[in-house]
Tab-separated table of N, CA and C in Angstrom:
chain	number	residue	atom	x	y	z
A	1	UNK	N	52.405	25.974	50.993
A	1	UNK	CA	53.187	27.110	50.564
A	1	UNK	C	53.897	27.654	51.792
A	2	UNK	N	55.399	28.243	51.736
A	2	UNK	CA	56.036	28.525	52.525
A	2	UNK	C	56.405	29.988	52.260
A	3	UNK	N	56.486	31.149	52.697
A	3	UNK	CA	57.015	31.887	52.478
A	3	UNK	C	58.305	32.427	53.691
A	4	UNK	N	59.709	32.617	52.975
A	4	UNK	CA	61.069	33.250	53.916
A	4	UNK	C	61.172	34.628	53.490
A	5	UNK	N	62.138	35.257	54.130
A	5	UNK	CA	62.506	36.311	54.265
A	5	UNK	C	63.667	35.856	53.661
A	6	UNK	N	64.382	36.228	52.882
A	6	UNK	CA	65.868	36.462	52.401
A	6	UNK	C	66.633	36.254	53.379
A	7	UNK	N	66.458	37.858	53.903
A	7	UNK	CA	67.305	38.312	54.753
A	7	UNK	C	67.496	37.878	56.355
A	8	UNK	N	66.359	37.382	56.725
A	8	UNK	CA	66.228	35.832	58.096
A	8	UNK	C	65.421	34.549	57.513
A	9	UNK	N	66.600	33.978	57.173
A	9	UNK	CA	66.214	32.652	57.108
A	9	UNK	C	65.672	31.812	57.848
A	10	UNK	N	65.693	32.114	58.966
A	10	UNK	CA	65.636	31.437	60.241
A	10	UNK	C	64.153	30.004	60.276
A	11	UNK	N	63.147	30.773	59.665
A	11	UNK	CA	62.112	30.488	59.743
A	11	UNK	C	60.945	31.162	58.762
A	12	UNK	N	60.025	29.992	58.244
A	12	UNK	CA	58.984	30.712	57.463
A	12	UNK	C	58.700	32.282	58.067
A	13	UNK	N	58.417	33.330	56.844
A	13	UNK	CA	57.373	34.648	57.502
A	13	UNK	C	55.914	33.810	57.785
A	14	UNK	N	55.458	33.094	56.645
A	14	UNK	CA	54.177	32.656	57.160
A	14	UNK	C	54.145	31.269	56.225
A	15	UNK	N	53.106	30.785	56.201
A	15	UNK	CA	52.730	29.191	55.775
A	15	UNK	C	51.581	29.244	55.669
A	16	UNK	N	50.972	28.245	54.518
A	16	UNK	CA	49.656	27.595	54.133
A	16	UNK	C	49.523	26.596	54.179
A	17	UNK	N	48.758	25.398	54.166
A	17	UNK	CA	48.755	24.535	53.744
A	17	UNK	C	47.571	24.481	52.693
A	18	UNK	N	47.923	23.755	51.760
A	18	UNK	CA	46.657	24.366	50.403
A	18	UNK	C	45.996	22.699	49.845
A	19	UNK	N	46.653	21.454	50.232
A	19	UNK	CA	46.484	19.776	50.004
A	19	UNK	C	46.844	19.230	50.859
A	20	UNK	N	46.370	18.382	50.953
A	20	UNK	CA	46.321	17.265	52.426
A	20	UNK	C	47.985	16.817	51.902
A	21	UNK	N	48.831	16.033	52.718
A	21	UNK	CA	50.530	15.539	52.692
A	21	UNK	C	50.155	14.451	51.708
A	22	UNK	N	50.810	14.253	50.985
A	22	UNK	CA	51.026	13.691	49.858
A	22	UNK	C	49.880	14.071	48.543
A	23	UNK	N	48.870	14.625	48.113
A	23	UNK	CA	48.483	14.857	47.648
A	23	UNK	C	49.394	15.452	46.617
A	24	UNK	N	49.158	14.904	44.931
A	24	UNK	CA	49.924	15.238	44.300
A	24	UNK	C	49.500	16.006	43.158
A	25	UNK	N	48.117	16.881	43.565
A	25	UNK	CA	47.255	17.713	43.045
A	25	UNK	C	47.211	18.640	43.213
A	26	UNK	N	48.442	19.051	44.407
A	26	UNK	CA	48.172	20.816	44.751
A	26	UNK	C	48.123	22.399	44.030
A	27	UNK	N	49.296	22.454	44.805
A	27	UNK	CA	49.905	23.699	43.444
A	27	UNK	C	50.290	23.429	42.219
A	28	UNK	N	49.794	24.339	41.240
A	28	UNK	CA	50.445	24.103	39.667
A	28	UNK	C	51.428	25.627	39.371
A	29	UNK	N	50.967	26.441	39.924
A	29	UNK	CA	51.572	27.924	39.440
A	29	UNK	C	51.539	28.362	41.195
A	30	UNK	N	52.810	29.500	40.887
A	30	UNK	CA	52.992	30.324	41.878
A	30	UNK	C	53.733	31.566	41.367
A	31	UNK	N	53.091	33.235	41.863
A	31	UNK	CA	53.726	33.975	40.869
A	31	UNK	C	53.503	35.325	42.096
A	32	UNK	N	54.397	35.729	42.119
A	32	UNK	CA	54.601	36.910	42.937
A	32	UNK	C	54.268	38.193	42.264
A	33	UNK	N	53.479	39.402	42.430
A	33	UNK	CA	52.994	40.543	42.016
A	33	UNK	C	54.774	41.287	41.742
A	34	UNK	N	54.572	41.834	40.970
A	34	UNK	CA	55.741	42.832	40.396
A	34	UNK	C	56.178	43.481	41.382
A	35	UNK	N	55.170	44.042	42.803
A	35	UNK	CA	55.496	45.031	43.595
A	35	UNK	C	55.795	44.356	44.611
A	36	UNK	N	56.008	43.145	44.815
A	36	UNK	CA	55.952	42.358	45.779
A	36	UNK	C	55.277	42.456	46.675
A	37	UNK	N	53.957	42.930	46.393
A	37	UNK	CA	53.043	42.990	47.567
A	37	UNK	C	52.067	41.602	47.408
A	38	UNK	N	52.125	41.147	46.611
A	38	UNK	CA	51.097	40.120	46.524
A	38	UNK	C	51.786	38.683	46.013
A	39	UNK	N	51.176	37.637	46.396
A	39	UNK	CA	51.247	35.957	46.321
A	39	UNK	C	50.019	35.229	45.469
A	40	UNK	N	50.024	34.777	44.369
A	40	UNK	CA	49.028	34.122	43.924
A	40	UNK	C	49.118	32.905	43.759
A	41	UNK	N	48.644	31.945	43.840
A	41	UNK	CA	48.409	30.365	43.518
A	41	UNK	C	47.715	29.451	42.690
A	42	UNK	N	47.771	28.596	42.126
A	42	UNK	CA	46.493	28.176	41.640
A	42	UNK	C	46.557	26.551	42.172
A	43	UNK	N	45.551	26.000	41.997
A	43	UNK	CA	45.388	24.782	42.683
A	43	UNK	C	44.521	23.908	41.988
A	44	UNK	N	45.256	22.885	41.250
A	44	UNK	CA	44.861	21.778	40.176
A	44	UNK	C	43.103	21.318	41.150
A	45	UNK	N	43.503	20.450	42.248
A	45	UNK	CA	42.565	19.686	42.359
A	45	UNK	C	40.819	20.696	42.854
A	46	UNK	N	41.266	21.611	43.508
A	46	UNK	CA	40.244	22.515	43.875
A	46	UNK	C	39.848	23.657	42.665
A	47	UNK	N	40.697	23.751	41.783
A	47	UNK	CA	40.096	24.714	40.451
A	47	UNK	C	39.911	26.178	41.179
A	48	UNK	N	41.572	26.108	41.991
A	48	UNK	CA	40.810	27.354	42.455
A	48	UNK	C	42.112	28.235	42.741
A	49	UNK	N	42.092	29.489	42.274
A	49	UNK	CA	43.409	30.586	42.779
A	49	UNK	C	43.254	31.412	43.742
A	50	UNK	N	44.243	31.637	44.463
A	50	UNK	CA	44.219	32.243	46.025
A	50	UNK	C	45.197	33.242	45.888
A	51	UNK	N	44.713	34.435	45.960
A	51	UNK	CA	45.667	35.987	46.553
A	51	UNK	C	45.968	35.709	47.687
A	52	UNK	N	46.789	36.223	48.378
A	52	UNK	CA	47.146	36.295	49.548
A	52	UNK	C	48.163	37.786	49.701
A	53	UNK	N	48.048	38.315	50.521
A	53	UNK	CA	49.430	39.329	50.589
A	53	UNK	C	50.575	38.635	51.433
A	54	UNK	N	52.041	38.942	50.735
A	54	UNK	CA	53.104	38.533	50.301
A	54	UNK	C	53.562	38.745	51.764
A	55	UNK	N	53.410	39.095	52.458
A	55	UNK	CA	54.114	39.813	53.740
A	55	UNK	C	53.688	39.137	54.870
A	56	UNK	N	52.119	39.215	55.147
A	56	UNK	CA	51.708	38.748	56.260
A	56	UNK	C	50.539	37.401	55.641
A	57	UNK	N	50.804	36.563	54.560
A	57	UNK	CA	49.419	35.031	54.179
A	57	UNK	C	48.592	35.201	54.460
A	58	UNK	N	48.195	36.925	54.401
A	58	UNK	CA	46.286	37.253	54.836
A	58	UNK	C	45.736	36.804	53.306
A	59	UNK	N	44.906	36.346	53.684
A	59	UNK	CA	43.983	35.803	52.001
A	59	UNK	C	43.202	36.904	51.682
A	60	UNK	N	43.528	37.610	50.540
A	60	UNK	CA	43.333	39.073	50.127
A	60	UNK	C	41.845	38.696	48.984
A	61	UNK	N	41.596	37.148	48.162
A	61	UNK	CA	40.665	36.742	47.480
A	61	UNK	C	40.966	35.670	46.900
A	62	UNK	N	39.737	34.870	46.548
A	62	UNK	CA	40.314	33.336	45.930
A	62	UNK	C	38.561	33.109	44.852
A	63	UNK	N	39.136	32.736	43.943
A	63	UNK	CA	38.085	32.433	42.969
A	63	UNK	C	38.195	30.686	42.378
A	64	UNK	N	36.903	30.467	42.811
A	64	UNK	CA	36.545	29.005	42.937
A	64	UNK	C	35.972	28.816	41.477
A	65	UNK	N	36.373	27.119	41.036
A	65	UNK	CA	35.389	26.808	40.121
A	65	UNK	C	35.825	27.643	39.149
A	66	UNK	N	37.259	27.442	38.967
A	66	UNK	CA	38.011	27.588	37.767
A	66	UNK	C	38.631	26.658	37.161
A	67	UNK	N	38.422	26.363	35.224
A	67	UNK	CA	38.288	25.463	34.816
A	67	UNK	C	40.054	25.337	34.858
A	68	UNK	N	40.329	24.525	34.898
A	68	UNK	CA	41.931	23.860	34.802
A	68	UNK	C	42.949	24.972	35.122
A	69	UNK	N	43.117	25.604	36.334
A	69	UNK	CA	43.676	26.823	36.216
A	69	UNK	C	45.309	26.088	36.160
A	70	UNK	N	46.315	26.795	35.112
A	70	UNK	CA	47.625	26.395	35.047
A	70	UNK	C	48.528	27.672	35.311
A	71	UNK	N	48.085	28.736	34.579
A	71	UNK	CA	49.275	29.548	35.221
A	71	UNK	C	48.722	30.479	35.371
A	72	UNK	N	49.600	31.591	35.988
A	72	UNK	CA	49.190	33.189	36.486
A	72	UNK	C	50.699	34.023	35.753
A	73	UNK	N	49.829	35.251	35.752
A	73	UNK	CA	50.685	36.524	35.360
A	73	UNK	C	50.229	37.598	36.059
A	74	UNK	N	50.898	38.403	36.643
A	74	UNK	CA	50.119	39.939	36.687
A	74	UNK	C	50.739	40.896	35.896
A	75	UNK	N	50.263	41.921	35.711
A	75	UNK	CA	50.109	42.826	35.197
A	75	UNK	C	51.155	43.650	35.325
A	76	UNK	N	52.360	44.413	34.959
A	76	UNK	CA	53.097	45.378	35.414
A	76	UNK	C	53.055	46.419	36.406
A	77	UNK	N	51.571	46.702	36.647
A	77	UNK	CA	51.244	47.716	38.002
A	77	UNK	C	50.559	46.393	39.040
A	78	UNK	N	50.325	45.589	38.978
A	78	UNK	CA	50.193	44.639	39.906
A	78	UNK	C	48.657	45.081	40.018
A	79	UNK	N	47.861	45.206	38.925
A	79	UNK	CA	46.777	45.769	39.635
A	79	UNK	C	45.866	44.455	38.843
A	80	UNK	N	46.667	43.780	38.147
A	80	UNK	CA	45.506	42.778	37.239
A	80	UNK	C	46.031	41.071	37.107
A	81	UNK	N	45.689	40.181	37.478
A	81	UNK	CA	46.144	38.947	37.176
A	81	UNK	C	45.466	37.892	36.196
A	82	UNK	N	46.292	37.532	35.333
A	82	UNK	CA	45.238	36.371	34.171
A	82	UNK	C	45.886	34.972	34.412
């Protein structure tokens, strides 16, 4: 996962790496919080979704040993994700 700035392109704000290079199991969903404070993921081969905040790729929580996770939504106040 890569995250830019719009407004400086120049270079990622920050980066993950979430699957080894070529792995074709990684990400399935990616969904940005309404307030843009938050980054969520989910990840086919690990069964597993990762918060992160949107600004600085601090890993805010990640819940493992989720069955087939495919997509994400949050919530309109950004306070809930399914």
């Amino acid at each position: 996962v890569f995250v830019w700035s719009v407004s400086d392109p120049e270079g990622p704000l920050w980066s993950q790496a979430l699957a080894p290079a070529g792995d074709s199991f990684g990400i399935r969903s990616l969904a940005f919080s309404p307030d843009g404070k938050l980054l969520a993921a989910t990840e086919s081969r690990k069964s597993r979704v990762t918060l992160w905040e949107a600004a600085t790729g601090k890993v805010q929580q990640e819940w493992s040993d989720i069955d087939s996770p495919l997509d994400l939504a949050f919530s309109p106040d950004s306070q809930r994700l399914a």
